[in-house]
Every structure is written in C-alpha cells, then in structure tokens.
Short mmCIF file of C-alpha atoms in Angstrom, two decimals:
data_model
loop_
_atom_site.label_atom_id
_atom_site.label_comp_id
_atom_site.label_asym_id
_atom_site.label_seq_id
_atom_site.Cartn_x
_atom_site.Cartn_y
_atom_site.Cartn_z
CA MET A 1 69.57 74.82 102.31
CA SER A 2 69.27 74.81 106.13
CA GLN A 3 70.08 70.90 106.44
CA ARG A 4 73.29 71.82 104.65
CA ARG A 5 74.35 74.55 106.82
CA ASP A 6 73.68 72.25 109.56
CA ARG A 7 75.90 69.56 108.34
CA ALA A 8 78.45 71.99 107.41
CA ASN A 9 78.35 73.18 111.20
CA LYS A 10 78.67 69.92 112.53
CA SER A 11 81.63 69.35 110.13
CA LEU A 12 83.41 71.98 111.86
CA VAL A 13 83.58 70.43 115.26
CA TRP A 14 85.41 67.31 113.61
CA THR A 15 87.96 69.79 112.59
CA TYR A 16 89.00 69.86 116.31
CA PHE A 17 88.23 66.15 117.38
CA GLU A 18 88.61 63.00 116.77
CA GLU A 19 85.46 60.48 116.67
CA MET A 20 85.84 57.86 119.39
CA GLY A 21 82.17 55.93 118.71
CA ASP A 22 80.24 57.42 121.45
CA SER A 23 83.08 59.44 122.71
CA ALA A 24 85.31 62.29 120.89
CA ARG A 25 88.89 62.99 121.98
CA CYS A 26 89.78 67.05 121.70
CA LYS A 27 93.17 67.52 119.45
CA ARG A 28 93.95 70.50 121.60
CA CYS A 29 94.16 68.79 125.07
CA ASN A 30 93.73 65.31 124.08
CA LYS A 31 90.36 65.13 126.52
CA VAL A 32 87.93 62.68 126.09
CA LEU A 33 84.52 63.65 125.86
CA ARG A 34 81.24 61.44 126.20
CA ARG A 35 78.74 62.12 123.57
CA SER A 36 74.94 61.43 123.97
CA SER A 37 72.88 60.48 120.76
CA GLY A 38 75.21 61.93 118.83
CA SER A 39 74.76 65.50 120.15
CA THR A 40 77.85 67.38 119.44
CA SER A 41 76.80 70.55 122.04
CA ALA A 42 79.28 69.16 125.03
CA LEU A 43 81.95 69.33 122.24
CA ARG A 44 81.39 73.12 121.33
CA ALA A 45 80.92 73.60 124.80
CA HIS A 46 84.48 72.16 125.35
CA LEU A 47 85.91 74.18 122.68
CA ARG A 48 85.06 77.41 124.40
CA THR A 49 87.66 76.31 127.12
CA HIS A 50 90.18 77.07 124.20
CA ASP A 51 88.70 80.17 123.40
CA ILE A 52 87.12 78.72 120.37
CA THR A 53 82.98 79.62 119.59
CA LEU A 54 81.51 78.01 116.65
CA GLN A 55 78.94 79.83 115.15
CA PRO A 56 75.44 78.02 115.63
CA ALA A 57 73.44 76.58 112.45
CA SER A 58 70.30 79.42 113.18
CA SER A 59 72.52 82.14 113.21
CA TYR A 60 73.51 81.61 109.45
CA SER A 61 71.66 84.37 107.05
CA ASP A 62 72.35 85.64 103.59
CA GLU A 63 75.52 86.49 102.15
CA ASN A 64 75.28 89.44 102.82
CA ASN A 65 74.93 89.17 106.80
CA ASN A 66 78.23 90.55 108.09
CA HIS A 67 79.51 88.52 111.25
CA ALA A 68 83.07 88.35 112.73
CA THR A 69 83.65 84.79 111.41
CA THR A 70 86.23 82.68 109.38
CA SER A 71 85.30 81.57 106.18
CA GLN A 72 84.96 78.30 107.88
CA GLY A 73 82.33 79.45 110.24
CA VAL A 74 84.55 80.08 113.58
CA GLN A 75 83.68 83.23 115.19
CA GLN A 76 86.64 85.69 116.03
CA THR A 77 87.57 86.70 119.34
CA MET A 78 89.91 89.43 120.70
CA GLU A 79 92.13 86.65 122.49
CA GLN A 80 92.40 84.73 119.20
CA PHE A 81 95.14 87.42 118.19
CA ILE A 82 96.88 87.42 121.56
CA LYS A 83 99.84 85.11 122.15
CA ARG A 84 98.79 82.81 124.51
CA GLU A 85 100.95 81.46 127.70
CA SER A 86 102.10 77.72 127.48
CA VAL A 87 101.52 76.05 130.50
CA GLU A 88 104.83 75.71 130.72
CA GLU A 89 105.21 79.79 131.04
CA VAL A 90 102.09 79.48 133.45
CA PHE A 91 104.06 77.22 135.87
CA ALA A 92 107.18 78.72 135.87
CA LYS A 93 105.50 82.11 136.81
CA LEU A 94 103.56 80.23 139.70
CA VAL A 95 107.08 78.97 141.17
CA ALA A 96 109.78 81.87 140.36
CA VAL A 97 107.31 84.51 141.29
CA ASP A 98 104.60 83.69 143.39
CA GLY A 99 106.78 80.87 145.30
CA PHE A 100 104.17 77.84 144.59
CA SER A 101 106.00 74.15 145.08
CA MET A 102 105.93 71.46 142.46
CA HIS A 103 103.93 69.50 144.84
CA SER A 104 101.19 72.20 145.70
CA LEU A 105 100.52 73.05 142.00
CA VAL A 106 100.15 69.18 141.56
CA LYS A 107 97.82 68.79 144.55
CA SER A 108 95.93 71.77 144.57
CA GLU A 109 92.31 71.37 143.50
CA PHE A 110 91.80 75.28 142.58
CA ILE A 111 94.97 75.08 140.85
CA ARG A 112 94.17 71.79 138.53
CA ARG A 113 90.40 73.51 138.07
CA ALA A 114 91.57 76.74 137.06
CA MET A 115 94.23 75.35 134.87
CA THR A 116 91.80 72.69 133.36
CA ASP A 117 89.14 75.80 132.69
CA ARG A 118 91.86 77.48 130.60
CA GLY A 119 92.27 74.35 128.23
CA PHE A 120 95.88 73.08 130.13
CA GLN A 121 96.47 69.50 130.38
CA MET A 122 97.43 69.20 134.26
CA PRO A 123 100.38 66.76 134.98
CA LYS A 124 100.06 64.29 137.72
CA ASN A 125 103.20 64.39 139.61
CA PRO A 126 105.64 67.17 140.74
CA SER A 127 108.73 65.57 138.77
CA THR A 128 106.96 66.83 135.56
CA VAL A 129 106.36 70.20 136.81
CA THR A 130 110.09 70.24 137.31
CA ALA A 131 110.86 68.85 133.64
CA MET A 132 108.23 71.45 132.40
CA ILE A 133 109.72 74.26 134.09
CA GLN A 134 113.49 73.45 132.99
CA LYS A 135 112.18 73.15 129.62
CA GLN A 136 110.93 76.95 129.79
CA ALA A 137 113.91 77.82 131.69
CA GLY A 138 116.12 76.54 128.26
CA LYS A 139 113.68 78.36 126.11
CA ILE A 140 114.28 81.74 128.35
CA ARG A 141 118.17 81.15 128.83
CA GLU A 142 118.34 80.86 124.55
CA GLU A 143 116.54 83.66 123.86
CA LEU A 144 118.66 85.54 126.91
CA LYS A 145 121.69 84.44 125.10
CA GLU A 146 120.45 85.70 121.63
CA SER A 147 119.95 89.27 123.12
CA LEU A 148 123.23 89.40 124.97
CA GLN A 149 124.78 88.48 121.44
CA ALA A 150 123.50 91.16 119.82
CA ILE A 151 124.38 93.81 121.96
CA LEU A 152 127.66 92.71 121.59
CA LYS A 153 127.34 92.63 117.80
CA ASP A 154 126.81 96.08 117.89
CA GLY A 155 130.04 96.99 120.17
CA GLY A 156 128.58 96.68 123.43
CA ARG A 157 130.28 95.75 126.97
CA PHE A 158 128.91 94.51 130.37
CA SER A 159 129.51 94.56 133.45
CA CYS A 160 129.10 92.15 136.49
CA SER A 161 128.41 92.09 139.93
CA PHE A 162 127.71 88.86 142.56
CA ASP A 163 127.47 88.02 145.76
CA GLU A 164 126.55 84.86 148.36
CA TRP A 165 123.33 84.41 149.79
CA THR A 166 122.42 82.08 152.60
CA SER A 167 118.58 80.68 152.66
CA LEU A 168 116.87 79.73 155.65
CA ARG A 169 117.78 76.05 155.19
CA ASN A 170 121.34 77.36 155.88
CA ARG A 171 122.47 76.54 151.84
CA ARG A 172 124.67 78.84 150.11
CA TYR A 173 124.18 80.12 146.90
CA LEU A 174 126.04 82.55 144.51
CA GLY A 175 123.96 85.56 142.70
CA ILE A 176 125.70 86.59 139.80
CA ILE A 177 123.93 89.91 137.73
CA LEU A 178 125.04 90.95 134.57
CA HIS A 179 124.73 95.06 134.11
CA GLY A 180 124.21 96.78 130.78
CA ASN A 181 123.20 100.23 129.49
CA ASN A 182 120.51 101.19 131.94
CA LYS A 183 119.32 97.27 132.08
CA TYR A 184 120.67 94.47 134.28
CA TRP A 185 120.09 90.68 133.65
CA ARG A 186 119.85 87.76 136.58
CA LEU A 187 122.12 85.33 135.14
CA ALA A 188 121.96 82.47 137.74
CA LEU A 189 121.85 81.39 141.58
CA ILE A 190 124.53 78.52 141.97
CA ARG A 191 124.70 76.15 144.42
CA VAL A 192 128.00 76.38 146.35
CA ARG A 193 129.54 74.02 148.83
CA GLY A 194 132.28 74.24 151.12
CA LYS A 195 134.71 76.83 151.56
CA VAL A 196 134.80 78.85 148.36
CA THR A 197 138.36 80.54 147.42
CA ALA A 198 138.50 83.33 144.97
CA GLU A 199 140.24 80.37 142.51
CA VAL A 200 136.80 78.60 143.09
CA LEU A 201 134.77 82.02 142.85
CA GLU A 202 136.45 82.98 139.83
CA ASP A 203 135.91 79.80 138.09
CA GLU A 204 132.14 79.67 138.95
CA VAL A 205 131.51 83.20 137.50
CA LYS A 206 133.61 82.63 134.07
CA LYS A 207 131.60 79.08 133.70
CA LYS A 208 128.13 81.00 133.75
CA LEU A 209 129.26 84.07 131.70
CA LEU A 210 130.68 81.57 129.48
CA GLN A 211 126.90 79.77 128.84
CA PHE A 212 125.78 83.06 127.32
CA GLY A 213 129.03 83.43 125.19
CA ILE A 214 130.61 86.15 127.12
CA THR A 215 134.25 85.96 128.45
CA MET A 216 135.51 88.13 131.42
CA GLU A 217 138.69 89.04 129.14
CA LYS A 218 136.56 90.42 126.24
CA HIS A 219 133.32 91.73 127.25
CA ILE A 220 133.69 92.28 131.00
CA ILE A 221 134.67 95.62 131.80
CA ALA A 222 134.59 95.79 135.68
CA CYS A 223 133.08 93.43 138.56
CA ILE A 224 131.32 94.77 141.67
CA THR A 225 131.51 92.72 145.12
CA ASP A 226 131.51 93.47 148.56
CA GLY A 227 134.73 94.19 150.70
CA ALA A 228 135.12 90.43 151.89
CA SER A 229 138.65 89.12 151.50
CA VAL A 230 138.16 86.35 149.47
CA ASN A 231 136.56 88.99 147.18
CA VAL A 232 139.19 91.08 147.60
CA LYS A 233 141.72 88.39 146.38
CA PHE A 234 139.40 87.91 143.40
CA GLY A 235 139.47 91.61 142.34
CA ARG A 236 143.40 91.47 142.68
CA ASN A 237 143.19 88.27 140.24
CA SER A 238 140.61 89.41 137.83
CA PRO A 239 141.17 90.42 134.43
CA THR A 240 138.72 93.43 134.94
CA GLU A 241 138.39 96.36 137.27
CA HIS A 242 137.36 95.63 140.45
CA GLN A 243 135.23 98.28 142.46
CA LEU A 244 134.05 97.34 146.22
CA CYS A 245 130.28 98.04 147.04
CA LEU A 246 130.27 101.34 148.76
CA ALA A 247 127.11 100.56 150.42
CA HIS A 248 128.95 97.35 151.96
CA GLY A 249 132.21 99.71 152.79
CA LEU A 250 129.78 102.28 154.60
CA HIS A 251 127.96 99.37 156.40
CA ILE A 252 131.43 98.70 157.79
CA ALA A 253 132.39 102.04 158.67
CA VAL A 254 129.11 102.85 160.88
CA CYS A 255 129.63 99.66 162.62
CA SER A 256 133.40 100.17 163.41
CA ALA A 257 132.44 103.74 164.68
CA LEU A 258 129.45 102.56 166.48
CA TYR A 259 130.35 99.14 167.95
CA LYS A 260 134.27 98.70 168.24
CA LYS A 261 135.77 96.81 170.54
CA GLU A 262 139.54 96.84 171.89
CA PRO A 263 141.38 93.74 170.11
CA SER A 264 141.78 91.15 172.88
CA ARG A 265 145.05 89.65 171.35
CA PRO A 266 147.97 91.59 169.70
CA LEU A 267 148.12 91.52 165.78
CA HIS A 268 151.50 90.44 164.88
CA ASP A 269 152.46 91.69 161.26
CA THR A 270 154.13 88.13 159.64
CA GLY A 271 154.33 89.48 156.39
CA GLU A 272 152.45 87.37 154.59
CA GLU A 273 148.73 87.64 152.95
CA GLU A 274 145.93 86.58 154.95
CA GLU A 275 144.06 83.28 153.75
CA ASP A 276 140.76 83.32 151.98
CA GLY A 277 138.07 83.87 154.80
CA ASP A 278 134.71 82.40 154.98
CA GLU A 279 131.99 85.18 154.32
CA ASP A 280 130.05 83.68 156.99
CA GLU A 281 132.84 84.13 159.67
CA GLU A 282 132.99 87.88 158.56
CA GLU A 283 129.39 88.35 159.36
CA GLU A 284 129.92 86.93 162.73
CA GLU A 285 132.46 88.94 163.43
CA GLU A 286 130.36 91.97 162.57
CA GLU A 287 127.65 90.61 164.96
CA GLU A 288 129.94 90.28 167.83
CA GLU A 289 131.26 93.99 167.15
CA GLU A 290 127.77 94.81 167.35
CA GLU A 291 126.81 93.20 170.36
CA GLY A 292 130.12 94.61 172.35
CA GLU A 293 130.78 97.44 174.04
CA THR A 294 132.04 100.77 172.47
CA THR A 295 135.46 102.47 173.26
CA GLY A 296 137.26 105.30 172.14
CA GLU A 297 136.57 109.30 172.30
CA HIS A 298 132.92 109.13 172.53
CA GLY A 299 132.41 105.60 173.27
CA GLU A 300 130.45 105.91 176.56
CA ASP A 301 127.91 108.17 175.26
CA LEU A 302 127.39 106.23 172.11
CA GLN A 303 126.77 103.13 174.19
CA SER A 304 124.32 104.90 176.46
CA ALA A 305 122.35 105.81 173.50
CA ILE A 306 122.48 102.60 172.03
CA LYS A 307 121.06 101.06 175.29
CA LYS A 308 118.26 103.34 175.47
CA VAL A 309 117.27 102.72 172.13
CA ARG A 310 117.33 99.13 172.10
CA LYS A 311 115.50 99.51 175.34
CA CYS A 312 112.84 101.21 173.55
CA VAL A 313 112.12 98.89 170.87
CA SER A 314 112.11 95.94 173.00
CA PHE A 315 109.49 97.53 174.93
CA PHE A 316 107.26 97.69 172.09
CA ARG A 317 108.41 94.42 170.29
CA ARG A 318 107.67 92.35 173.14
CA SER A 319 103.76 93.86 173.78
CA PRO A 320 101.49 93.43 170.92
CA ALA A 321 99.14 95.85 172.96
CA LYS A 322 101.88 98.42 173.13
CA ASN A 323 102.93 97.98 169.65
CA GLU A 324 99.07 98.46 168.53
CA VAL A 325 99.19 102.16 170.29
CA LEU A 326 102.59 102.86 168.58
CA GLN A 327 100.94 102.14 165.22
CA LYS A 328 98.29 104.65 165.89
#
C-alpha cells in the first residue's frame, strides 16, 4: 500500500513537468531543473513557487483522514482561489504606477529575482517588456470600451475635458478625460507636435473618442477646457456645449489684478478675429505679467507687499539652516 501511494504521489509531479532524462521542464514557466538520482524533491520545491504544494507520501492516512486536498492529492491554499495577476499586469503597474523604466525592469537583479520567485519568466530585453505592456494596454482598452458601451446602451451620456501638458523634456501632450455620473476615465495622453489649431484639436479628440465607440455629436453633452484662445475657438465650432474652466479663469483674474501692466503699444481693432495662439506663448505672457510692476488704484501698495513676501520667501529658501528653523 505504501509503495502504491509513493508512486501516486510521484506521478502527480509529472502532471506539472515534462521529463527530459536527468532534467525536467516546468509546464508552467518552461524552466528546466536538474534531478539528482531521479529525485523529485527539487521539482516539488519549484512547484511551491507556483503556489502548488504536493502532499508528502508519509502524510497519507486512512480514508477518514480529513485533509484539504483535491482528489489528486494536491493541497488547496487560499491563493489558489484568488485571481492571480499576469506578468503583463505586473509590468504595466510597475511602469504606469511606480514609474519604473523598461530598462530598469530588465536589468534590476532585485526585480528579476522577485519576479522569478513568484513564478514569472522574466524577459531579457526592454523591447519585450514594451510589447507586454502594450498587450496589457490593449486588453484594458477593450474592457473599458465594453463598460462605456454598456453605459451608452442604458441611455447614459458623458462630458469631456482636455488640456495640454508639457513634459520635462519639453514634449507636448494632450490629455483627454471622459466624465460620467460620479466617475471619470483617463482615455489618453496623446503626443502633439507643432502648432495645435482648433481644427487639429477637434480632430484629435474625435479620433480618440471614436476608438471607444463614442461620437461628440451623439454621446458628449459638454466639453470643458481652459481659456486659451485655441480652446475658445474650439468651443465655438464644437457640436457640444462648451464650458471654460472656472479655476483657470480665477487664476487669470487674480494675476490681472495683482500683476497687471500697462500695454506697451496701442491695440488697434481691425475687426478681424485673432489667429489661434499657442498655449505656451500665453503662459509666457502670464509669467511676464507676474514679474512686471502693478498699476492701478492700489498698484503701489500691492507691489510693495508682494516684494516683501518674495524677499521673506527667498530668505528661507536660500538657507537650509534657516529653513530648518522655520520648519520647527
């Protein structure tokens, strides 16, 4: 009876491995393990990295023995009832959430060891990691599309907000966010090159929405943007309602009140609309206004107060020792 149980337990190992003479290949991760004198202990130890524990032959008992095992003798654990993340999901989160680069995921010995211990097969080059993340992104995109389409079938509608963002490498991107009932989805961060006109902006937004089966004419109630001239023109041409960002408007109003400068040249009304401006140029103008002298009824008082505040801030910023005293 004992020999029969030993053979049964040993045969369970080979349901997870492919025998290759003095070695064995894991069917889960394709890792090849060497065997010493036909022993399967190393194979059982490897199975534990996949959260699979085989019951030792010595632990078999009578039929009344109540072990948490399957009919094949594989011990059940809580982790086997929990959906396990795929390697694509793990890599996507390490890059998107924690900010790791593709190169660091491949070259870091700590990450490679941790992933291998969890039973994942690590890629050898960053391009493979990129392909895996893009595969996961496509999967998430399809799942999001299905959920958005379900909302539309129930009669739901959305609003959309977007804005430009410039990275530390001076690259410009367009971020698009879709808003629903007490929920929002970040649809895209699109790289934009050159000057972005209202027509180009509208085309980029429509193309991205269409990837999720959404059209501006049928499914978007309103678009929210800041007050840049290109966005104002987009709002005039848009088939939806257009709402300017109140926070951006408040910022401009405060800057206008505190840092307003007298115009250096007269403005002539030619009766023609201004051409689409660049958001970067408008931001530079705002910065110049902040650095300029104030004018108006309380201009001198405000200028004096602002100079004193800036002087106080510079006093603590330039000296780590004084800053530590301030933090106390």
